[in-house]
């Protein structure tokens, strides 16, 4: 039985022909988002891209993140403009520390991925354990940071659900050499992937880490964007977007993967909107993404486990070969050489 | 003299010379990267890996560091195996290889306390960290930070018998079946100039740039003579900035002996230890 919550007829403009057509797009919600879409569901295929920020935009995003974390009214874009300008020509990751707001604020940015990270080092490096606001208290703080980012127009809060955030922890512990560790929670971390009609987008999200004392320690946000119109609560593809009809279920993918990799370990299967193998732009569609590792036994009797790989299966056709995200690794071609 | 020996002598001479001139002018590294597991060279087969330390090597060299990066048939378990007594630790040469350098990395398939190599050498297919390695102490005795770049390498219940036997200031690895991109460890290194090693490890090894999977469980362990020193190491150590990078941890054990009393502080992002 189909369990989707909403069926929407949306107008889709196809760039190639300029033609409009009405295309039904299903919105996954509740249990269907977790168990996967059923056969026959129609899901959007979206044109996606990595935003290229101007210096002014990036300064505003840094200031907004800092405001959300430390609440400093003087966290204006102009404060971060010199930092952004200093790194404007850097295409790769850059980072910087500023103390102009009082606390030590570390900013880090991947221009190609619009991936912004802001750390309050004074909170991050606070190893005290005498206060614990608990997960609910920390979630409220994270919600406040998210709301602040939204209020500054830096993201659309309707795309990120703090109530359904994936929660992890930074744990810390200390012990004398032979003693057992007794780690305690140092931070609560709330990961919210951007949702497209109820399905997580692997390449866009917000991560907010809150110290056990209730102060925000770390905020990461950004990623790829999609071209879409919102119609009656559903995001409709525009531009080169289209729809697909689901013909492969998560259960079928699991069976196929188990048959291909019978010894796989650490298997985690999720439905993601994801860029396909080797591509960083273009169209994104929902795929069943399976993370897994494989073991081998060495002659000396050790079991070694492979680094994890992400294999993306089509849910539109079983005939499509799955694709490794980030490609199929090739052995090393260059390094120092030594011989015995 | 083999090519390999010539190379090592050159590295040691260069490092020693630099240290005589300016103790903070040059830092050193040793990287063994394993990628070619797809063919059985005598150590079994598994999936190939990308060369995920190549850009790190470039970044280190570009930052004025000296050292060596070997891959596959040139990467030997003996490089990280203690050299002071082969009957105790195995056929090690770390006193002319990894433990002559301050920053060490082994990348490849792995398990708790074990790094599997793609090619056999000296009868070994990997480094059993607790059995074979004694980094930062005994013969060599130089390393201050060691990265075990593979799955499950620093699972919590393995620390006491494996990573904690190394006399370094920090050990870095994973609790789970990690997955990493080609440049993540390079980004860790570059990030350790303006941020601490802990914060940079967390920021760059939990996920890849532009990815939001939230899967890896990165861990860093800081060591000291007491709790206060572990806090200092965790809070201040910056690899690229040179904080604790060229400081040898004092008081380590002599050949054949176990470590004296010490403290260790763990910090990790807990996404579980799936697959380990």
XYZ file of C-alpha atoms in Angstrom:
616
model
C 0.000 0.000 0.000
C 1.231 3.446 -0.775
C 1.838 5.444 2.358
C 2.785 8.792 0.928
C 1.103 11.672 2.618
C 0.515 13.959 -0.252
C 0.066 13.794 -3.959
C 0.587 17.009 -5.812
C 0.089 17.955 -9.399
C 2.784 20.397 -10.302
C 3.580 22.329 -13.411
C 6.996 21.307 -14.709
C 8.836 23.392 -17.244
C 11.219 21.410 -19.388
C 14.045 23.606 -20.614
C 14.812 21.586 -23.694
C 11.383 21.950 -25.204
C 9.959 24.796 -23.234
C 6.893 22.654 -22.799
C 4.859 22.595 -19.637
C 3.201 19.522 -18.344
C 1.473 18.435 -15.192
C 3.518 15.858 -13.335
C 2.495 14.219 -10.081
C 5.212 14.280 -7.433
C 4.866 12.246 -4.284
C 5.902 13.626 -0.933
C 7.360 11.088 1.433
C 6.422 11.510 5.037
C 6.602 9.607 8.274
C 7.140 5.892 7.930
C 7.360 6.004 4.155
C 10.413 8.257 4.354
C 12.093 5.644 6.516
C 11.021 2.470 4.756
C 11.369 3.889 1.275
C 8.917 4.637 -1.488
C 6.665 1.954 -2.861
C 6.601 0.889 -6.482
C 4.709 3.276 -8.660
C 5.483 6.331 -6.559
C 6.551 9.315 -8.623
C 9.477 11.292 -7.298
C 11.142 14.428 -8.516
C 14.440 14.535 -10.371
C 16.076 17.888 -9.775
C 18.725 20.020 -11.346
C 21.289 20.733 -8.650
C 24.313 22.969 -8.343
C 26.905 24.192 -5.880
C 26.325 27.878 -5.117
C 29.199 30.245 -5.791
C 29.036 32.869 -3.080
C 30.065 36.468 -3.508
C 32.285 37.940 -0.845
C 29.326 39.877 0.514
C 27.168 36.766 0.716
C 29.861 34.771 2.413
C 30.577 37.528 4.923
C 26.881 37.640 5.751
C 26.766 33.873 6.211
C 29.767 33.927 8.531
C 28.259 36.764 10.554
C 24.915 34.995 10.715
C 26.468 31.787 11.953
C 28.461 33.664 14.563
C 25.349 35.548 15.695
C 23.454 32.314 16.014
C 26.151 30.860 18.204
C 27.301 33.715 20.424
C 24.360 36.095 20.101
C 26.704 39.019 19.630
C 24.895 41.964 18.130
C 28.172 43.261 16.750
C 28.609 40.163 14.611
C 28.094 42.117 11.436
C 29.131 41.084 7.962
C 31.621 43.931 7.875
C 33.537 42.231 10.657
C 34.112 39.161 8.498
C 34.616 40.950 5.191
C 38.396 41.343 5.644
C 38.708 37.618 6.382
C 36.692 36.701 3.304
C 38.609 39.136 1.106
C 41.912 37.759 2.328
C 40.922 34.316 1.074
C 38.862 35.322 -1.933
C 41.340 33.897 -4.403
C 41.677 30.554 -2.629
C 39.733 27.814 -4.430
C 40.509 25.234 -1.739
C 39.667 24.980 1.934
C 40.673 27.971 4.016
C 40.372 28.771 7.708
C 40.929 31.688 10.054
C 40.492 32.659 13.699
C 39.044 35.939 14.905
C 38.734 37.259 18.446
C 36.909 40.437 17.521
C 33.652 39.160 19.003
C 35.208 38.252 22.340
C 35.324 34.462 22.152
C 37.779 32.838 19.753
C 35.783 32.132 16.610
C 37.262 29.747 14.048
C 35.819 29.898 10.540
C 36.447 27.391 7.792
C 35.128 27.275 4.258
C 35.190 24.950 1.252
C 34.339 27.299 -1.637
C 33.640 24.519 -4.133
C 31.053 22.936 -1.849
C 29.704 26.064 -0.154
C 30.485 24.191 3.049
C 30.843 26.599 5.964
C 31.982 25.656 9.463
C 32.099 28.023 12.430
C 33.515 26.972 15.794
C 33.427 28.773 19.103
C 36.807 27.551 20.305
C 36.213 28.704 23.857
C 33.254 26.348 24.060
C 34.765 23.585 21.941
C 37.832 23.390 24.175
C 35.858 23.545 27.427
C 36.394 20.110 28.982
C 34.341 20.758 32.116
C 31.582 18.296 32.928
C 29.864 19.964 35.859
C 26.718 20.952 33.971
C 24.514 19.000 31.587
C 21.460 20.496 29.931
C 20.537 17.094 28.498
C 19.503 16.202 24.982
C 16.217 18.065 25.102
C 17.886 21.202 26.412
C 20.595 20.973 23.788
C 17.996 20.421 21.068
C 16.278 23.651 22.097
C 19.579 25.468 21.779
C 20.160 23.931 18.342
C 16.665 24.983 17.325
C 17.528 28.526 18.371
C 20.654 28.541 16.218
C 18.689 27.170 13.271
C 16.010 29.807 13.775
C 18.654 32.519 13.881
C 20.128 31.346 10.575
C 16.653 31.312 9.065
C 15.800 34.741 10.454
C 18.913 36.091 8.757
C 17.716 34.623 5.480
C 20.667 32.247 5.257
C 18.570 29.109 4.898
C 14.970 27.955 4.675
C 14.125 26.414 8.034
C 11.285 24.388 6.513
C 13.899 22.188 4.831
C 15.538 21.139 8.102
C 13.706 19.339 10.883
C 15.427 19.663 14.232
C 12.857 17.362 15.812
C 14.001 14.535 13.513
C 17.692 15.407 13.567
C 20.184 12.573 13.767
C 21.730 12.899 17.211
C 25.297 11.955 17.973
C 27.667 12.901 20.757
C 31.208 13.988 21.343
C 32.361 11.756 24.152
C 35.356 12.385 26.356
C 37.079 10.450 29.088
C 40.399 10.223 30.877
C 41.999 7.333 32.693
C 45.284 6.119 34.104
C 47.111 3.700 31.824
C 45.534 0.409 32.805
C 42.186 1.745 33.951
C 38.965 1.532 32.008
C 37.628 4.683 30.443
C 34.300 6.024 31.558
C 33.444 8.473 28.776
C 30.851 11.169 29.299
C 28.918 13.300 26.860
C 30.741 16.536 26.037
C 28.552 17.701 23.150
C 25.184 16.939 21.627
C 25.343 17.062 17.847
C 22.249 17.527 15.693
C 22.566 16.636 12.014
C 19.754 17.827 9.770
C 20.024 16.956 6.120
C 18.037 19.110 3.765
C 14.811 17.313 2.920
C 13.309 17.265 -0.540
C 9.705 16.167 -0.305
C 10.578 14.075 2.731
C 13.759 12.514 1.318
C 17.196 13.487 2.608
C 19.596 15.252 0.245
C 23.079 13.905 0.904
C 24.840 17.079 -0.216
C 23.122 19.745 1.855
C 22.569 20.075 5.558
C 23.015 21.759 8.893
C 25.025 20.381 11.790
C 24.832 22.129 15.137
C 26.881 20.940 18.112
C 25.892 22.071 21.598
C 28.194 21.714 24.596
C 26.728 19.917 27.583
C 26.673 23.300 29.329
C 24.133 24.519 26.767
C 26.376 26.763 24.681
C 26.654 26.263 20.914
C 30.101 24.960 20.016
C 29.990 24.333 16.267
C 27.793 25.101 13.292
C 28.195 23.700 9.799
C 25.815 24.485 6.998
C 25.548 24.808 3.255
C 25.999 22.462 0.345
C 24.346 21.993 -3.017
C 21.050 23.591 -3.956
C 18.287 22.355 -6.224
C 16.151 24.208 -8.727
C 12.547 23.839 -7.595
C 9.268 25.606 -7.068
C 7.157 25.029 -4.007
C 3.579 24.158 -4.861
C 1.131 23.256 -2.125
C 3.833 22.011 0.187
C 5.704 19.995 -2.424
C 8.888 20.921 -4.238
C 8.404 20.655 -7.963
C 11.340 20.249 -10.363
C 11.983 23.129 -12.721
C 14.618 23.713 -15.370
C 15.805 20.348 -16.645
C 13.972 18.578 -13.847
C 11.616 15.690 -14.391
C 10.091 12.815 -12.466
C 10.785 9.140 -12.140
C 8.514 6.241 -11.326
C 9.790 3.997 -8.563
C 10.221 0.398 -9.659
C 12.767 -0.893 -7.134
C 12.146 -1.052 -3.399
C 14.636 -0.748 -0.576
C 14.065 -4.400 0.255
C 14.954 -5.429 -3.281
C 18.117 -3.338 -3.144
C 19.071 -4.947 0.121
C 18.649 -8.420 -1.351
C 20.658 -7.475 -4.431
C 23.463 -5.994 -2.358
C 23.583 -8.965 0.007
C 23.864 -11.321 -2.959
C 26.697 -9.300 -4.478
C 28.565 -8.784 -1.193
C 27.661 -11.686 1.085
C 30.422 -10.914 3.613
C 29.751 -7.181 3.815
C 29.974 -5.570 7.233
C 28.816 -2.258 8.619
C 26.007 -2.114 6.081
C 23.871 0.999 6.225
C 21.221 1.548 3.543
C 19.467 4.876 3.094
C 17.433 6.678 0.483
C 19.236 9.854 -0.547
C 19.004 12.436 -3.225
C 22.606 12.219 -4.380
C 24.933 13.295 -7.158
C 25.894 10.251 -9.200
C 29.356 8.784 -9.522
C 32.088 11.216 -10.386
C 29.764 14.109 -10.974
C 29.519 17.226 -8.938
C 26.725 18.886 -10.771
C 23.812 18.000 -12.930
C 20.741 16.059 -11.960
C 20.034 14.486 -8.598
C 17.492 11.754 -8.092
C 16.710 9.524 -5.142
C 18.917 6.465 -4.967
C 19.256 3.763 -2.364
C 22.754 4.421 -1.047
C 24.452 1.499 0.667
C 27.534 2.019 2.831
C 29.483 -1.172 3.416
C 32.883 -2.697 4.082
C 34.318 -6.082 3.183
C 36.713 -8.217 5.221
C 39.683 -10.282 4.181
C 41.881 -12.574 6.209
C 45.644 -12.099 6.016
C 48.066 -15.042 6.013
C 48.977 -14.249 9.613
C 45.372 -14.718 10.653
C 44.205 -11.135 11.041
C 40.866 -10.021 9.675
C 41.195 -6.668 7.918
C 38.140 -4.592 7.095
C 38.038 -2.426 4.000
C 37.429 1.268 4.184
C 33.761 1.994 3.691
C 32.358 2.462 0.206
C 29.106 4.055 -0.868
C 27.229 2.284 -3.643
C 24.184 4.025 -5.076
C 21.420 1.856 -6.532
C 18.796 3.119 -8.929
C 15.244 2.891 -7.692
C 13.792 3.490 -11.131
C 15.151 0.391 -12.856
C 16.791 -2.788 -11.676
C 18.616 -2.866 -15.003
C 20.712 0.165 -14.071
C 24.088 -0.746 -12.663
C 24.789 0.683 -9.198
C 27.358 3.453 -9.089
C 30.082 4.076 -6.576
C 29.908 7.558 -5.213
C 33.331 9.170 -5.567
C 34.325 6.697 -8.193
C 36.029 3.327 -8.342
C 39.432 3.649 -6.645
C 42.587 3.091 -8.658
C 45.811 1.979 -6.964
C 48.554 4.467 -6.279
C 50.483 5.634 -9.306
C 53.083 7.856 -7.702
C 55.043 7.945 -4.485
C 58.599 7.544 -3.302
C 60.124 4.222 -4.287
C 62.317 2.025 -2.161
C 63.685 -1.481 -2.595
C 65.356 -3.851 -0.260
C 73.595 0.670 -0.279
C 70.018 0.252 -1.505
C 67.943 3.091 -2.904
C 65.777 2.840 0.130
C 68.731 3.132 2.534
C 70.075 6.101 0.642
C 66.715 7.767 0.914
C 66.452 7.190 4.627
C 69.975 8.453 5.281
C 69.175 11.586 3.300
C 66.047 12.186 5.341
C 67.819 11.692 8.643
C 70.724 13.917 7.659
C 68.375 16.616 6.432
C 66.286 16.469 9.582
C 69.318 16.462 11.866
C 70.860 19.351 10.032
C 67.675 21.344 10.284
C 67.367 20.618 13.971
C 70.887 21.867 14.583
C 70.123 25.146 12.855
C 66.666 25.817 14.202
C 64.654 23.429 16.314
C 61.400 24.687 14.793
C 62.401 25.138 11.179
C 61.614 21.701 9.817
C 59.155 19.043 10.780
C 59.236 15.499 9.536
C 56.841 12.780 8.416
C 56.620 9.161 7.344
C 53.634 7.855 5.416
C 52.912 4.300 4.305
C 49.870 4.134 2.030
C 48.263 0.938 0.814
C 45.982 0.954 -2.198
C 46.540 -2.119 -4.372
C 44.562 -4.773 -2.543
C 42.664 -5.883 -5.633
C 45.369 -8.352 -6.611
C 46.695 -10.923 -4.194
C 50.376 -10.107 -3.700
C 50.595 -12.586 -0.855
C 48.502 -10.823 1.759
C 44.996 -11.595 0.498
C 42.625 -9.526 -1.580
C 40.050 -6.869 -0.935
C 38.775 -3.800 -2.706
C 41.311 -1.327 -4.050
C 41.681 2.012 -2.360
C 42.260 5.448 -3.747
C 45.647 6.976 -2.995
C 44.301 8.980 -0.084
C 47.646 10.223 1.239
C 49.021 11.666 -2.009
C 47.679 15.160 -1.454
C 48.787 15.032 2.181
C 52.323 14.313 1.033
C 52.138 17.267 -1.311
C 50.819 19.546 1.432
C 53.545 18.473 3.845
C 56.286 19.040 1.295
C 54.723 22.307 0.254
C 54.793 23.438 3.869
C 58.499 22.757 4.161
C 58.236 19.420 5.907
C 60.716 16.699 5.026
C 60.089 13.004 4.994
C 58.935 10.089 2.904
C 55.703 8.741 1.492
C 55.731 5.160 0.323
C 52.885 3.194 -1.198
C 52.106 -0.443 -1.896
C 55.226 -2.466 -2.720
C 57.414 0.227 -1.167
C 55.347 0.444 2.010
C 56.569 -2.107 4.541
C 55.131 -3.157 7.881
C 58.718 -3.167 9.133
C 58.799 0.627 8.728
C 56.578 0.931 11.791
C 57.862 -2.138 13.627
C 60.182 -1.627 16.598
C 63.805 -2.255 15.670
C 65.419 -2.705 19.075
C 64.792 -6.448 19.384
C 63.425 -8.519 16.527
C 62.743 -11.535 18.710
C 60.341 -9.450 20.787
C 58.783 -7.096 18.248
C 59.407 -8.703 14.873
C 61.697 -7.716 12.009
C 61.461 -3.981 12.542
C 63.423 -1.114 11.036
C 61.571 1.829 12.596
C 64.844 3.301 13.850
C 65.774 4.014 10.253
C 62.228 4.605 9.045
C 58.989 5.823 10.653
C 60.278 6.438 14.177
C 62.934 8.821 12.916
C 60.098 11.165 12.001
C 57.650 13.223 14.057
C 54.384 12.562 12.222
C 53.420 9.063 11.102
C 50.553 7.765 8.975
C 49.555 4.296 7.845
C 46.607 4.179 5.474
C 44.839 1.038 4.360
C 42.410 -1.663 5.284
C 42.560 -2.365 8.974
C 40.970 -3.534 12.167
C 41.211 -2.738 15.851
C 44.933 -2.339 16.551
C 45.927 -3.734 13.181
C 46.994 -2.131 9.890
C 46.904 -4.474 6.883
C 49.436 -3.873 4.110
C 48.806 -4.703 0.459
C 52.193 -6.347 -0.079
C 54.153 -8.691 2.185
C 57.619 -7.795 3.366
C 59.946 -9.586 5.777
C 57.237 -12.157 6.301
C 54.731 -9.567 7.513
C 51.404 -8.541 5.991
C 50.612 -5.870 8.513
C 51.441 -4.100 11.746
C 49.885 -5.500 14.899
C 50.118 -2.252 16.799
C 50.342 -3.725 20.272
C 52.758 -6.493 19.329
C 55.016 -4.908 16.727
C 55.055 -1.141 17.177
C 56.769 0.963 19.846
C 56.700 4.411 18.306
C 58.186 7.448 20.045
C 60.415 5.269 22.215
C 63.182 2.630 22.208
C 65.070 2.614 18.886
C 64.148 5.673 16.868
C 62.134 7.355 19.557
C 61.090 10.422 17.605
C 57.419 10.252 16.684
C 54.963 12.549 18.459
C 51.762 11.872 16.512
C 50.504 8.719 14.800
C 47.488 8.384 12.514
C 45.953 4.958 11.982
C 44.023 5.752 8.814
C 41.674 2.812 8.504
C 38.597 1.090 9.864
C 38.107 0.380 13.554
C 41.788 1.076 14.249
C 41.212 2.728 17.620
C 38.155 0.930 18.833
C 37.855 1.771 22.501
C 38.427 -1.739 23.806
C 41.664 -1.986 21.816
C 43.341 1.142 23.167
C 44.835 -0.428 26.275
C 46.512 -3.213 24.307
C 47.463 -1.400 21.112
C 47.584 2.382 20.579
C 48.440 3.051 24.221
C 51.709 1.143 23.836
C 53.006 3.923 21.610
C 54.890 6.686 23.438
C 53.508 9.541 21.365
C 51.548 12.600 22.417
C 48.552 11.862 20.224
C 47.060 8.898 18.367
C 44.303 9.409 15.803
C 41.983 6.906 14.187
C 38.419 5.622 14.061
C 35.977 3.610 16.113
C 34.036 2.337 13.123
C 34.283 1.310 9.479
C 35.343 4.709 8.260
C 35.126 6.048 4.743
C 37.290 8.934 3.618
C 37.925 11.053 0.559
C 41.226 11.626 -1.189
C 41.958 14.936 0.515
C 40.447 14.598 3.977
C 43.705 13.947 5.806
C 45.360 16.748 3.872
C 42.578 19.033 5.052
C 43.154 17.787 8.590
C 46.807 18.743 8.316
C 46.073 22.176 6.868
C 43.361 22.758 9.469
C 45.799 22.049 12.291
C 47.483 25.409 11.822
C 44.661 27.654 13.011
C 42.819 25.003 15.009
C 43.775 22.197 17.353
C 44.445 18.686 16.132
C 41.318 17.465 17.870
C 39.038 20.042 16.329
C 40.578 19.629 12.883
C 40.349 15.828 13.045
C 36.690 16.080 13.999
C 35.892 18.716 11.400
C 37.453 16.861 8.474
C 37.082 13.183 9.258
C 33.462 12.950 10.339
C 32.315 13.562 6.780
C 33.597 14.757 3.438
C 33.257 18.306 2.134
C 29.776 18.717 0.746
C 28.619 15.413 2.212
C 26.179 15.070 5.071
C 26.212 11.345 5.770
C 27.250 11.623 9.423
C 28.814 8.168 9.421
C 32.425 8.245 10.634
C 33.384 8.050 14.311
C 36.768 9.788 14.484
C 38.756 9.531 17.711
C 41.828 11.261 19.098
C 43.739 10.161 22.184
C 46.064 12.548 24.018
C 48.720 11.325 26.441
C 50.529 12.792 29.430
C 52.102 12.064 32.779
C 48.918 13.193 34.488
C 45.437 14.471 33.714
C 46.668 18.045 33.502
C 49.108 17.236 30.750
C 46.478 15.327 28.756
C 44.285 18.417 28.884
C 47.171 20.572 27.718
C 47.926 18.245 24.816
C 44.309 18.002 23.706
C 43.695 21.712 24.062
C 46.874 23.082 22.502
C 48.449 20.537 20.138
C 48.516 21.850 16.562
C 50.405 19.685 14.099
C 51.013 22.173 11.321
C 51.598 25.071 13.708
C 54.273 23.040 15.454
C 52.674 22.797 18.882
C 53.701 19.424 20.349
C 54.847 18.426 16.850
C 58.575 18.247 17.560
C 58.326 17.608 21.269
C 59.380 14.087 22.190
C 57.325 12.637 25.002
C 59.837 12.006 27.777
C 60.153 9.063 30.139
C 59.335 6.301 27.702
C 60.271 2.687 28.333
C 63.500 1.077 27.223
C 63.689 -1.873 24.859
C 61.668 -4.833 26.005
C 59.917 -3.025 28.845
C 56.353 -1.935 29.258
C 55.335 1.685 29.652
C 55.584 3.477 32.991
C 52.541 5.162 34.476
C 50.710 7.599 32.209
C 47.280 9.065 31.551
C 45.289 9.038 28.355
C 42.400 11.251 27.347
C 39.988 10.235 24.604
C 37.663 12.430 22.599
C 35.525 11.021 19.838
C 32.423 11.655 17.808
C 30.191 8.721 18.521
C 28.362 7.461 15.460
C 28.728 3.961 16.812
C 31.258 1.295 15.905
C 29.342 -0.346 13.103
C 31.130 -3.096 11.199
C 33.949 -3.523 13.711
